[in-house]
């Protein structure tokens, strides 16, 4: 009976995966079909698109695609493609990414001039064999200058082609691997959702809510601290009150953000009597992206979006700021005694998560990173993979970046990957909390958070936001709206993630307070009970201090390197393993319900001491 149920359930799961693969393939094929419409412009007389699968070729008339894009109705001559011409495909025609003209050239140059960029262009040229790499490179640069924004359609519109032939076999092979990676993340989210639920939780204190604003009136100071040794100005915001005492909290933002990204967290913690310092890293904030164009003294040589030295400078920014604050703590009349730089909790997001872990003792492993980055392939590549590989130009020994003043670390959606190799995180012994969002398209949960979490040696906590995205933890008032509308990397809007931010206010306060005499008061909120109490059906939140055994075994069987190139076969094996875990979970839940029913309905069985497990087997 169990085997039959397992087989039926697995077949049902495969059907769901086939549906998801069909949806993803439809999106890709629809994008291919949309290219013909995009190429129709006054200077290019494209009339048809040829889709080839082996010896079979099918011609698509541009005017039919135009009609579909305009009305949403499938013309008679496109009835063959009715199943793939979905509303999602039509939306592809409208997807655009507006880039600041001051930074678009640097973004495009950085991607195209990298080895990974060349691999990506070569991959695209295999899908459209009539296009050369040089044509694709020129088209991308030209499309980036468009006032309508950068899009796949814009790139194709810029191609000097009258006819376009697409190898659908190559395209479908690529999208199948991409879909397997996404399905793997989705399956992992389902496993975390189920296995991290605590069904026997203690009730929370009803008279105390750590997510509620504190009683203190918050002051905010802005400072610009100059590090003369590095010729670097580090802006900081200090949040404090007259009642400020206890540990110091330092906030470190992610790549392309600023010190206001977690402003709501800073204000909340300060209202409860903590001093919070939000640091802005000048080499990886928003302003740094346009520095070359705005500064006529800057080098004319092509530069990377993220300089390799930023992986060194970011931790040094924090240590420098702590040195300056220690002096301020001694000499400032208003802040004297309020800046406890010897007891610091660092809260970092994305690249800020890397910053905190480096300060907590994880050494950079440039040799391991170079190996990983040399093996990367463009299929399934995430922005985190691009960013971490910027560090390969660093010397193999980059010095000790640790700082003993960092007593706790919170790494939310961190970029970790292969930056610390396989052993580096084992040197982090301070209490560490890692937050992962299962729909994160920038720092995917498996590579960047789940596997690294398993490598930590000290006290650790895992928070999983099921369905959350990369920016779900950010302050909605301080997030560029354009970042929430990037095609193929969907972000949730501010109102959709309100419960996550409210939960974080209470969780982070409780985490910091573990360094104080009030630790026992706040301990109940550093728990699965609190996470589940703040969950919603759309965004469940899970909390644990360890991975379940099923996921530990899954990590062991699917490889130890986060950026290890995985074939579709290995991806499929990983996905099937996660599916089996889900099926076993459902069987366990069913068995639990059956036993509960038997205990209530047939108490004589219990009196006769008839083992229920034997009854189940019979």
Coordinates of C-alpha atoms in Angstrom, one line a residue:
X1 CA 0.0 0.0 0.0
X2 CA 2.8 2.4 0.9
X3 CA 4.6 1.7 -2.4
X4 CA 1.4 2.1 -4.4
X5 CA 0.7 5.4 -2.7
X6 CA 4.3 6.5 -3.2
X7 CA 4.2 5.7 -6.9
X8 CA 0.9 7.5 -7.5
X9 CA 2.1 10.5 -5.6
X10 CA 5.4 10.6 -7.5
X11 CA 3.6 10.4 -10.8
X12 CA 1.3 13.3 -9.7
X13 CA 4.4 15.3 -8.8
X14 CA 6.0 14.6 -12.2
X15 CA 2.9 15.8 -13.9
X16 CA 3.2 19.1 -11.9
X17 CA 6.8 19.4 -13.0
X18 CA 5.9 18.7 -16.6
X19 CA 3.3 21.5 -16.4
X20 CA 5.9 23.8 -14.9
X21 CA 8.4 22.8 -17.6
X22 CA 5.8 23.4 -20.2
X23 CA 5.1 26.9 -18.8
X24 CA 8.8 27.8 -18.8
X25 CA 9.3 26.4 -22.3
X26 CA 6.3 28.3 -23.4
X27 CA 7.8 31.5 -22.1
X28 CA 11.1 30.8 -23.9
X29 CA 9.5 29.8 -27.2
X30 CA 7.2 32.7 -26.9
X31 CA 10.2 35.0 -26.4
X32 CA 11.7 33.5 -29.6
X33 CA 8.5 34.1 -31.5
X34 CA 8.4 37.7 -30.1
X35 CA 11.7 38.4 -31.7
X36 CA 10.2 38.8 -35.1
X37 CA 7.8 41.5 -33.9
X38 CA 10.7 43.2 -32.1
X39 CA 12.8 43.3 -35.3
X40 CA 10.1 45.1 -37.3
X41 CA 11.3 48.7 -37.5
X42 CA 11.6 51.3 -40.3
X43 CA 15.2 50.3 -40.9
X44 CA 14.7 46.6 -40.9
X45 CA 12.2 44.8 -43.2
X46 CA 11.9 41.5 -41.3
X47 CA 8.9 39.6 -42.6
X48 CA 9.3 36.2 -41.1
X49 CA 11.0 34.1 -38.4
X50 CA 12.1 30.5 -39.0
X51 CA 12.1 28.1 -36.1
X52 CA 14.1 25.0 -36.8
X53 CA 14.1 21.7 -34.9
X54 CA 16.5 19.3 -36.6
X55 CA 15.4 19.0 -40.2
X56 CA 12.0 20.5 -39.6
X57 CA 11.5 24.2 -40.0
X58 CA 8.4 26.3 -39.4
X59 CA 7.9 29.9 -40.7
X60 CA 6.1 32.5 -38.7
X61 CA 4.7 35.7 -40.3
X62 CA 5.6 38.8 -38.5
X63 CA 2.2 40.5 -39.0
X64 CA 0.6 37.6 -37.2
X65 CA 2.9 38.1 -34.2
X66 CA 2.1 41.8 -34.3
X67 CA -1.6 41.1 -34.1
X68 CA -1.1 38.8 -31.1
X69 CA 1.1 41.3 -29.3
X70 CA -1.5 44.0 -29.9
X71 CA -4.7 42.2 -29.2
X72 CA -3.8 39.1 -27.3
X73 CA -5.8 37.0 -29.8
X74 CA -4.0 34.2 -31.6
X75 CA -4.4 34.6 -35.4
X76 CA -5.4 31.5 -37.5
X77 CA -2.0 31.0 -38.9
X78 CA -0.5 30.7 -35.4
X79 CA -3.0 28.1 -34.1
X80 CA -0.2 25.6 -34.0
X81 CA 1.4 27.7 -31.3
X82 CA -1.8 28.4 -29.3
X83 CA -0.6 26.4 -26.3
X84 CA 2.6 28.5 -26.0
X85 CA 1.2 31.9 -26.8
X86 CA 0.1 32.5 -23.3
X87 CA -0.5 35.8 -21.4
X88 CA 3.0 35.3 -20.0
X89 CA 4.5 35.3 -23.5
X90 CA 2.6 38.4 -24.4
X91 CA 4.0 40.1 -21.3
X92 CA 7.5 39.3 -22.6
X93 CA 6.9 41.8 -25.3
X94 CA 6.4 44.5 -22.6
X95 CA 9.2 43.6 -20.2
X96 CA 11.7 46.5 -20.0
X97 CA 14.5 47.4 -17.6
X98 CA 15.2 51.1 -17.3
X99 CA 18.9 51.7 -16.7
X100 CA 20.4 55.0 -15.5
X101 CA 22.3 56.4 -18.5
X102 CA 25.2 57.2 -16.2
X103 CA 25.7 53.5 -15.3
X104 CA 24.4 51.5 -18.2
X105 CA 27.7 51.6 -20.1
X106 CA 29.6 50.3 -17.1
X107 CA 27.1 47.5 -16.5
X108 CA 27.1 46.4 -20.1
X109 CA 30.9 46.7 -20.4
X110 CA 31.5 44.7 -17.2
X111 CA 29.4 41.9 -18.3
X112 CA 30.5 41.7 -21.9
X113 CA 34.2 42.0 -21.2
X114 CA 34.2 39.2 -18.6
X115 CA 34.9 35.6 -19.5
X116 CA 31.4 34.7 -18.3
X117 CA 30.0 37.4 -20.6
X118 CA 31.8 35.8 -23.6
X119 CA 30.3 32.4 -22.6
X120 CA 26.9 33.9 -22.4
X121 CA 27.2 35.4 -25.9
X122 CA 28.5 32.2 -27.3
X123 CA 25.5 30.4 -25.8
X124 CA 23.1 32.9 -27.4
X125 CA 24.8 32.5 -30.7
X126 CA 24.2 28.7 -30.6
X127 CA 20.5 29.4 -30.3
X128 CA 20.5 31.9 -33.2
X129 CA 23.4 30.5 -35.4
X130 CA 23.0 33.3 -38.0
X131 CA 24.1 35.9 -35.4
X132 CA 27.7 36.5 -34.6
X133 CA 29.0 37.3 -31.2
X134 CA 30.1 40.7 -32.4
X135 CA 26.5 41.4 -33.6
X136 CA 25.1 40.4 -30.3
X137 CA 27.6 42.5 -28.4
X138 CA 26.9 45.6 -30.5
X139 CA 23.1 45.0 -30.2
X140 CA 23.2 44.8 -26.4
X141 CA 25.2 48.0 -26.2
X142 CA 22.9 49.8 -28.6
X143 CA 19.7 48.5 -26.8
X144 CA 21.1 49.7 -23.4
X145 CA 21.0 53.3 -24.8
X146 CA 17.3 53.0 -25.7
X147 CA 14.9 55.4 -23.9
X148 CA 12.4 52.6 -23.7
X149 CA 14.7 50.6 -21.5
X150 CA 16.8 47.5 -21.9
X151 CA 14.9 44.3 -22.9
X152 CA 15.3 41.1 -24.9
X153 CA 13.2 42.7 -27.6
X154 CA 15.2 45.8 -27.6
X155 CA 18.4 43.8 -28.1
X156 CA 16.9 42.0 -31.0
X157 CA 15.5 45.2 -32.4
X158 CA 19.1 46.4 -32.6
X159 CA 20.3 43.5 -34.7
X160 CA 21.2 44.2 -38.3
X161 CA 19.1 41.3 -39.6
X162 CA 16.3 41.0 -42.0
X163 CA 15.6 37.3 -41.3
X164 CA 16.3 35.3 -38.2
X165 CA 16.6 31.6 -37.8
X166 CA 16.4 30.0 -34.3
X167 CA 17.6 26.6 -33.3
X168 CA 14.7 25.6 -31.1
X169 CA 16.5 22.3 -30.0
X170 CA 19.3 24.3 -28.4
X171 CA 16.9 26.8 -26.8
X172 CA 14.7 24.0 -25.3
X173 CA 17.8 22.3 -23.9
X174 CA 18.8 25.4 -22.2
X175 CA 15.4 26.3 -20.8
X176 CA 15.0 22.7 -19.5
X177 CA 18.1 23.1 -17.4
X178 CA 17.1 26.5 -16.2
X179 CA 13.7 25.1 -15.2
X180 CA 15.3 22.2 -13.3
X181 CA 17.3 24.7 -11.2
X182 CA 14.1 26.7 -10.4
X183 CA 12.1 23.6 -9.7
X184 CA 14.9 22.4 -7.4
X185 CA 14.6 25.7 -5.4
X186 CA 10.8 25.4 -5.3
X187 CA 11.0 21.8 -4.1
X188 CA 13.5 22.9 -1.4
X189 CA 11.1 25.6 -0.3
X190 CA 8.3 23.0 0.1
X191 CA 10.6 20.8 2.2
X192 CA 11.7 23.6 4.4
X193 CA 8.0 24.7 4.8
X194 CA 7.0 21.3 6.0
X195 CA 10.0 20.0 7.9
X196 CA 10.8 23.2 9.9
X197 CA 7.3 23.4 11.3
X198 CA 7.2 22.8 15.1
X199 CA 3.8 21.3 16.0
X200 CA 4.6 21.2 19.7
X201 CA 5.5 24.8 20.5
X202 CA 5.3 26.6 23.8
X203 CA 2.9 29.6 23.9
X204 CA 4.5 33.0 23.6
X205 CA 4.4 35.7 26.3
X206 CA 1.1 37.6 25.8
X207 CA 2.2 40.7 27.7
X208 CA 5.2 41.6 25.6
X209 CA 5.6 42.2 21.8
X210 CA 9.2 42.8 20.6
X211 CA 7.9 43.9 17.2
X212 CA 6.1 46.9 18.8
X213 CA 7.9 50.2 18.9
X214 CA 9.9 50.9 22.0
X215 CA 9.4 53.8 24.4
X216 CA 12.5 55.8 23.5
X217 CA 12.6 58.9 21.3
X218 CA 15.1 58.2 18.5
X219 CA 17.7 60.7 17.4
X220 CA 19.5 60.4 14.1
X221 CA 22.9 61.8 13.3
X222 CA 24.7 61.8 9.9
X223 CA 28.5 61.7 9.8
X224 CA 31.1 61.4 7.1
X225 CA 34.2 59.6 8.4
X226 CA 37.5 60.0 6.5
X227 CA 39.9 57.1 6.4
X228 CA 43.1 58.8 5.4
X229 CA 45.1 55.6 5.1
X230 CA 42.8 54.4 2.3
X231 CA 41.7 57.8 1.0
X232 CA 38.1 56.7 1.5
X233 CA 35.1 58.6 3.0
X234 CA 32.6 56.4 4.8
X235 CA 29.2 57.9 5.5
X236 CA 27.3 56.7 8.5
X237 CA 23.9 57.3 10.2
X238 CA 23.8 56.9 14.0
X239 CA 20.4 56.1 15.6
X240 CA 20.3 56.6 19.4
X241 CA 18.3 57.8 22.3
X242 CA 18.9 59.2 25.8
X243 CA 18.2 55.7 27.1
X244 CA 20.7 54.0 24.8
X245 CA 22.8 51.3 26.4
X246 CA 24.0 47.7 25.8
X247 CA 25.6 46.3 22.6
X248 CA 26.2 48.3 19.5
X249 CA 24.4 47.3 16.3
X250 CA 26.1 47.9 12.9
X251 CA 24.1 47.7 9.6
X252 CA 25.9 46.8 6.3
X253 CA 23.9 47.2 3.1
X254 CA 24.2 45.1 -0.1
X255 CA 25.6 45.8 -3.5
X256 CA 24.0 48.8 -5.2
X257 CA 22.1 49.9 -2.1
X258 CA 22.9 52.5 0.6
X259 CA 22.8 52.9 4.4
X260 CA 19.0 53.5 4.4
X261 CA 18.1 50.1 3.1
X262 CA 17.3 48.8 6.6
X263 CA 16.3 52.2 8.1
X264 CA 13.1 50.7 9.7
X265 CA 15.3 48.1 11.6
X266 CA 17.6 50.8 12.8
X267 CA 14.7 53.0 14.1
X268 CA 13.0 50.0 15.8
X269 CA 16.1 48.8 17.6
X270 CA 17.0 52.4 18.7
X271 CA 13.5 52.9 20.1
X272 CA 14.3 50.0 22.4
X273 CA 17.4 51.6 23.8
X274 CA 20.1 50.3 21.4
X275 CA 22.5 52.4 19.5
X276 CA 22.6 51.5 15.8
X277 CA 25.1 52.6 13.2
X278 CA 24.3 52.2 9.5
X279 CA 27.4 52.2 7.3
X280 CA 27.5 53.1 3.6
X281 CA 30.3 51.4 1.7
X282 CA 31.5 53.9 -0.9
X283 CA 32.9 51.3 -3.3
X284 CA 29.6 49.3 -3.7
X285 CA 26.8 51.7 -3.2
X286 CA 24.5 53.3 -5.8
X287 CA 26.8 56.3 -6.2
X288 CA 29.8 54.1 -7.0
X289 CA 28.2 52.8 -10.1
X290 CA 28.3 56.2 -11.8
X291 CA 31.5 57.5 -10.3
X292 CA 33.7 57.0 -13.4
X293 CA 31.3 59.0 -15.6
X294 CA 30.8 61.8 -13.1
X295 CA 34.5 62.2 -12.2
X296 CA 36.6 63.5 -15.1
X297 CA 39.7 62.5 -13.2
X298 CA 38.7 58.8 -13.2
X299 CA 40.5 56.3 -15.3
X300 CA 39.3 55.8 -18.9
X301 CA 40.1 52.1 -18.7
X302 CA 37.1 49.8 -18.6
X303 CA 36.3 49.0 -15.0
X304 CA 34.3 46.4 -13.2
X305 CA 30.9 47.1 -11.7
X306 CA 32.3 45.7 -8.4
X307 CA 36.0 46.1 -7.9
X308 CA 37.8 43.1 -6.5
X309 CA 39.2 45.4 -3.7
X310 CA 35.7 45.9 -2.4
X311 CA 35.8 42.5 -0.8
X312 CA 38.6 43.7 1.3
X313 CA 37.5 47.3 1.8
X314 CA 34.0 46.5 3.1
X315 CA 35.2 44.7 6.2
X316 CA 37.8 47.3 6.7
X317 CA 35.1 50.0 6.5
X318 CA 33.4 48.4 9.5
X319 CA 36.7 48.1 11.5
X320 CA 37.6 51.7 10.7
X321 CA 34.1 53.0 11.7
X322 CA 34.4 51.1 15.0
X323 CA 37.8 52.7 15.7
X324 CA 36.3 56.2 15.1
X325 CA 33.2 55.5 17.2
X326 CA 35.4 54.3 20.1
X327 CA 37.0 57.7 20.1
X328 CA 33.6 59.4 19.8
X329 CA 32.4 57.3 22.7
X330 CA 35.1 58.8 24.9
X331 CA 35.0 62.5 23.7
X332 CA 31.4 63.2 22.5
X333 CA 29.3 64.9 25.2
X334 CA 26.0 63.5 23.7
X335 CA 27.2 60.0 22.8
X336 CA 29.6 59.3 25.6
X337 CA 29.0 55.8 26.9
X338 CA 26.4 55.0 24.2
X339 CA 28.8 53.4 21.6
X340 CA 29.8 50.0 22.9
X341 CA 32.3 49.1 20.2
X342 CA 33.6 46.1 22.1
X343 CA 30.3 44.3 21.8
X344 CA 28.9 44.5 18.3
X345 CA 26.1 42.7 16.4
X346 CA 26.5 43.1 12.7
X347 CA 23.4 42.9 10.5
X348 CA 24.2 42.6 6.8
X349 CA 22.1 42.1 3.7
X350 CA 23.4 40.4 0.5
X351 CA 27.0 41.6 0.1
X352 CA 26.6 42.9 3.7
X353 CA 26.1 39.3 4.8
X354 CA 29.5 38.4 3.3
X355 CA 30.9 41.5 5.1
X356 CA 29.7 40.3 8.5
X357 CA 30.9 36.7 8.0
X358 CA 34.4 37.9 6.9
X359 CA 34.6 40.1 10.1
X360 CA 33.4 37.1 12.2
X361 CA 36.4 35.1 11.1
X362 CA 35.7 33.4 7.8
X363 CA 38.8 33.8 5.6
X364 CA 38.6 34.4 1.8
X365 CA 39.7 31.4 -0.2
X366 CA 40.7 32.9 -3.5
X367 CA 42.2 29.6 -4.8
X368 CA 38.8 27.9 -4.4
X369 CA 37.0 30.8 -5.9
X370 CA 39.2 30.8 -9.0
X371 CA 38.5 27.2 -9.5
X372 CA 34.8 27.7 -9.1
X373 CA 34.6 30.7 -11.4
X374 CA 36.7 29.0 -14.1
X375 CA 34.0 26.2 -14.3
X376 CA 30.9 28.4 -14.4
X377 CA 28.5 28.1 -17.3
X378 CA 26.0 30.7 -18.2
X379 CA 23.0 28.4 -17.8
X380 CA 21.5 28.9 -14.3
X381 CA 24.0 31.6 -13.5
X382 CA 22.8 34.0 -10.8
X383 CA 23.8 37.6 -10.1
X384 CA 25.5 36.3 -7.0
X385 CA 27.8 34.1 -9.2
X386 CA 28.8 37.2 -11.2
X387 CA 29.5 39.3 -8.2
X388 CA 31.5 36.8 -6.2
X389 CA 33.7 36.1 -9.2
X390 CA 34.8 39.8 -9.2
X391 CA 37.1 38.8 -6.2
X392 CA 39.2 36.4 -8.3
X393 CA 41.7 39.2 -9.0
X394 CA 42.6 39.5 -5.4
X395 CA 45.9 38.0 -4.1
X396 CA 45.5 34.5 -2.9
X397 CA 46.4 35.7 0.6
X398 CA 44.3 38.8 1.3
X399 CA 45.2 39.2 5.0
X400 CA 43.1 38.7 8.1
X401 CA 39.8 40.6 7.9
X402 CA 38.4 39.4 11.2
X403 CA 37.5 41.8 14.0
X404 CA 37.1 40.4 17.6
X405 CA 34.6 43.2 18.4
X406 CA 32.0 41.4 16.2
X407 CA 30.2 39.2 18.7
X408 CA 27.1 38.2 16.6
X409 CA 26.2 38.2 12.9
X410 CA 23.0 38.3 11.1
X411 CA 23.4 37.6 7.3
X412 CA 20.2 38.1 5.4
X413 CA 20.1 36.8 1.8
X414 CA 23.9 36.8 1.9
X415 CA 26.3 36.3 -1.0
X416 CA 28.6 33.5 0.1
X417 CA 29.0 30.9 -2.6
X418 CA 32.6 29.9 -2.9
X419 CA 34.1 33.1 -1.3
X420 CA 35.2 31.2 1.8
X421 CA 35.8 27.8 0.2
X422 CA 34.7 24.6 1.9
X423 CA 36.3 25.2 5.3
X424 CA 36.2 28.9 5.9
X425 CA 32.8 29.1 7.5
X426 CA 33.9 26.5 10.1
X427 CA 36.0 29.3 11.6
X428 CA 32.9 31.4 12.4
X429 CA 32.2 30.6 16.1
X430 CA 30.1 33.6 17.1
X431 CA 26.3 33.2 17.1
X432 CA 25.1 33.6 13.5
X433 CA 21.6 33.9 12.1
X434 CA 21.2 33.3 8.4
X435 CA 18.0 34.4 6.6
X436 CA 17.1 32.8 3.3
X437 CA 14.2 33.6 0.9
X438 CA 13.2 30.6 -1.3
X439 CA 12.3 32.7 -4.3
X440 CA 15.5 34.8 -4.3
X441 CA 16.6 35.3 -7.9
X442 CA 19.8 37.2 -6.9
X443 CA 21.3 35.0 -4.2
X444 CA 19.7 31.6 -4.6
X445 CA 18.9 29.8 -1.4
X446 CA 20.7 26.5 -2.1
X447 CA 24.1 27.9 -3.1
X448 CA 24.2 31.0 -1.1
X449 CA 22.5 30.2 2.2
X450 CA 21.5 26.6 2.9
X451 CA 24.8 24.9 2.1
X452 CA 26.8 27.6 3.9
X453 CA 24.5 27.3 6.9
X454 CA 25.5 23.6 7.2
X455 CA 29.2 24.6 7.3
X456 CA 28.9 27.0 10.3
X457 CA 30.6 25.7 13.4
X458 CA 29.2 28.0 16.2
X459 CA 25.7 28.6 17.5
X460 CA 23.5 29.2 14.5
X461 CA 19.9 30.0 13.5
X462 CA 18.2 29.6 10.2
X463 CA 15.2 31.7 9.1
X464 CA 13.5 30.7 5.9
X465 CA 10.9 33.0 4.3
X466 CA 9.0 30.6 2.0
X467 CA 8.2 32.5 -1.2
X468 CA 10.3 35.5 -0.2
X469 CA 12.5 37.4 -2.6
X470 CA 15.9 39.1 -2.4
X471 CA 14.5 42.5 -1.4
X472 CA 11.7 41.3 0.9
X473 CA 13.6 42.5 4.0
X474 CA 14.3 46.0 2.7
X475 CA 12.7 49.2 3.7
X476 CA 10.0 49.9 1.0
X477 CA 10.7 53.7 1.4
X478 CA 14.3 53.2 0.5
X479 CA 14.2 50.7 -2.4
X480 CA 14.5 51.8 -6.0
X481 CA 11.1 50.7 -7.5
X482 CA 12.9 49.7 -10.7
X483 CA 14.7 47.0 -8.8
X484 CA 11.3 45.4 -8.1
X485 CA 10.4 45.1 -11.8
X486 CA 13.4 43.4 -13.3
X487 CA 12.2 40.8 -15.9
X488 CA 12.8 37.1 -14.8
X489 CA 13.9 38.2 -11.3
X490 CA 10.5 39.1 -9.8
X491 CA 10.4 40.9 -6.5
X492 CA 7.5 41.2 -4.1
X493 CA 6.0 44.7 -3.5
X494 CA 6.2 46.4 -0.1
X495 CA 2.7 45.6 1.1
X496 CA 3.2 41.9 0.3
X497 CA 6.1 41.6 2.7
X498 CA 4.8 43.6 5.7
X499 CA 4.6 40.5 7.9
X500 CA 8.3 39.7 7.1
X501 CA 9.5 43.2 8.2
X502 CA 7.4 43.1 11.3
X503 CA 8.8 39.7 12.2
X504 CA 12.3 40.9 11.6
X505 CA 11.8 43.8 14.0
X506 CA 11.0 41.4 16.8
X507 CA 13.5 38.7 15.8
X508 CA 16.5 41.1 15.5
X509 CA 15.7 42.8 18.7
X510 CA 15.5 39.5 20.5
X511 CA 18.7 38.3 18.8
X512 CA 20.7 41.4 19.9
X513 CA 19.3 41.2 23.4
X514 CA 20.8 37.8 23.9
X515 CA 24.0 39.7 24.7
X516 CA 22.3 41.5 27.6
X517 CA 20.9 40.7 31.1
X518 CA 17.5 40.6 29.4
X519 CA 18.3 37.5 27.3
X520 CA 15.8 35.3 29.1
X521 CA 13.0 37.8 28.5
X522 CA 13.6 37.8 24.8
X523 CA 14.6 34.2 24.3
X524 CA 11.0 33.0 23.6
X525 CA 10.9 35.1 20.4
X526 CA 14.1 33.6 19.0
X527 CA 12.1 30.5 18.2
X528 CA 9.9 28.5 15.7
X529 CA 6.8 29.6 17.7
X530 CA 7.5 33.2 17.0
X531 CA 8.3 32.7 13.3
X532 CA 5.1 30.7 12.8
X533 CA 3.0 33.3 14.7
X534 CA 4.1 35.9 12.2
X535 CA 3.6 33.8 9.1
X536 CA 0.9 34.3 6.5
X537 CA -0.5 31.8 3.9
X538 CA 1.4 33.6 1.2
X539 CA 4.7 34.0 3.1
X540 CA 5.2 31.3 5.7
X541 CA 8.2 31.9 8.0
X542 CA 10.2 29.0 9.4
X543 CA 12.9 29.0 12.1
X544 CA 15.4 26.3 13.2
X545 CA 18.8 25.8 14.7
X546 CA 19.7 23.0 12.4
X547 CA 18.8 21.4 9.1
X548 CA 16.6 18.4 9.2
X549 CA 18.4 15.1 8.6
X550 CA 16.7 14.7 5.2
X551 CA 18.3 17.9 3.9
X552 CA 21.6 17.1 5.4
X553 CA 21.7 13.8 3.5
X554 CA 20.5 15.6 0.4
X555 CA 23.3 18.1 0.6
X556 CA 25.8 15.3 1.1
X557 CA 24.6 13.4 -2.0
X558 CA 24.3 16.4 -4.3
X559 CA 27.9 17.6 -4.0
X560 CA 29.9 19.8 -1.7
X561 CA 30.8 22.8 -3.9
X562 CA 28.2 25.5 -4.1
X563 CA 29.2 26.5 -7.6
X564 CA 30.0 23.1 -8.9
X565 CA 28.8 22.7 -12.5
X566 CA 25.9 20.3 -12.5
X567 CA 24.5 18.6 -15.5
X568 CA 20.8 18.3 -16.2
X569 CA 21.1 14.6 -15.0
X570 CA 22.5 15.7 -11.6
X571 CA 19.9 18.5 -11.4
X572 CA 17.1 16.0 -12.1
X573 CA 18.5 13.5 -9.5
X574 CA 18.6 16.3 -6.9
X575 CA 15.1 17.3 -7.8
X576 CA 13.8 13.7 -7.5
X577 CA 15.5 13.4 -4.1
X578 CA 13.7 16.4 -2.8
X579 CA 10.4 15.1 -4.3
X580 CA 10.9 11.8 -2.5
X581 CA 11.5 13.7 0.8
X582 CA 8.2 15.6 0.1
X583 CA 6.3 12.3 -0.6
X584 CA 7.7 10.8 2.6
X585 CA 6.6 13.8 4.6
X586 CA 3.0 13.5 3.2
X587 CA 3.0 9.8 4.0
X588 CA 4.2 10.6 7.6
X589 CA 1.4 13.2 8.0
X590 CA -1.2 10.7 6.7
X591 CA 0.1 8.0 9.0
X592 CA -0.1 10.4 11.9
X593 CA -3.7 11.3 11.1
X594 CA -4.7 7.6 10.7
X595 CA -3.2 6.7 14.0
X596 CA -4.9 9.6 15.7
X597 CA -8.2 8.5 14.3
X598 CA -7.7 4.9 15.4
X599 CA -6.8 5.9 18.9
X600 CA -10.0 7.9 19.1
X601 CA -12.3 5.4 17.4
X602 CA -10.9 2.1 18.6
X603 CA -9.5 2.5 22.1
X604 CA -9.7 -1.3 22.8
X605 CA -6.8 -1.6 20.4
X606 CA -4.7 0.4 22.8
X607 CA -6.0 -1.5 25.8
X608 CA -5.1 -4.8 24.1
X609 CA -1.6 -3.4 23.6
X610 CA -1.9 -4.0 19.8
X611 CA 1.0 -2.0 18.2
X612 CA -0.4 0.5 15.8
X613 CA 2.7 0.1 13.6
X614 CA 1.8 -3.6 13.2
X615 CA -1.8 -2.6 12.4
X616 CA -0.5 -0.2 9.8
X617 CA 1.7 -2.8 8.1
X618 CA -1.1 -5.3 8.1

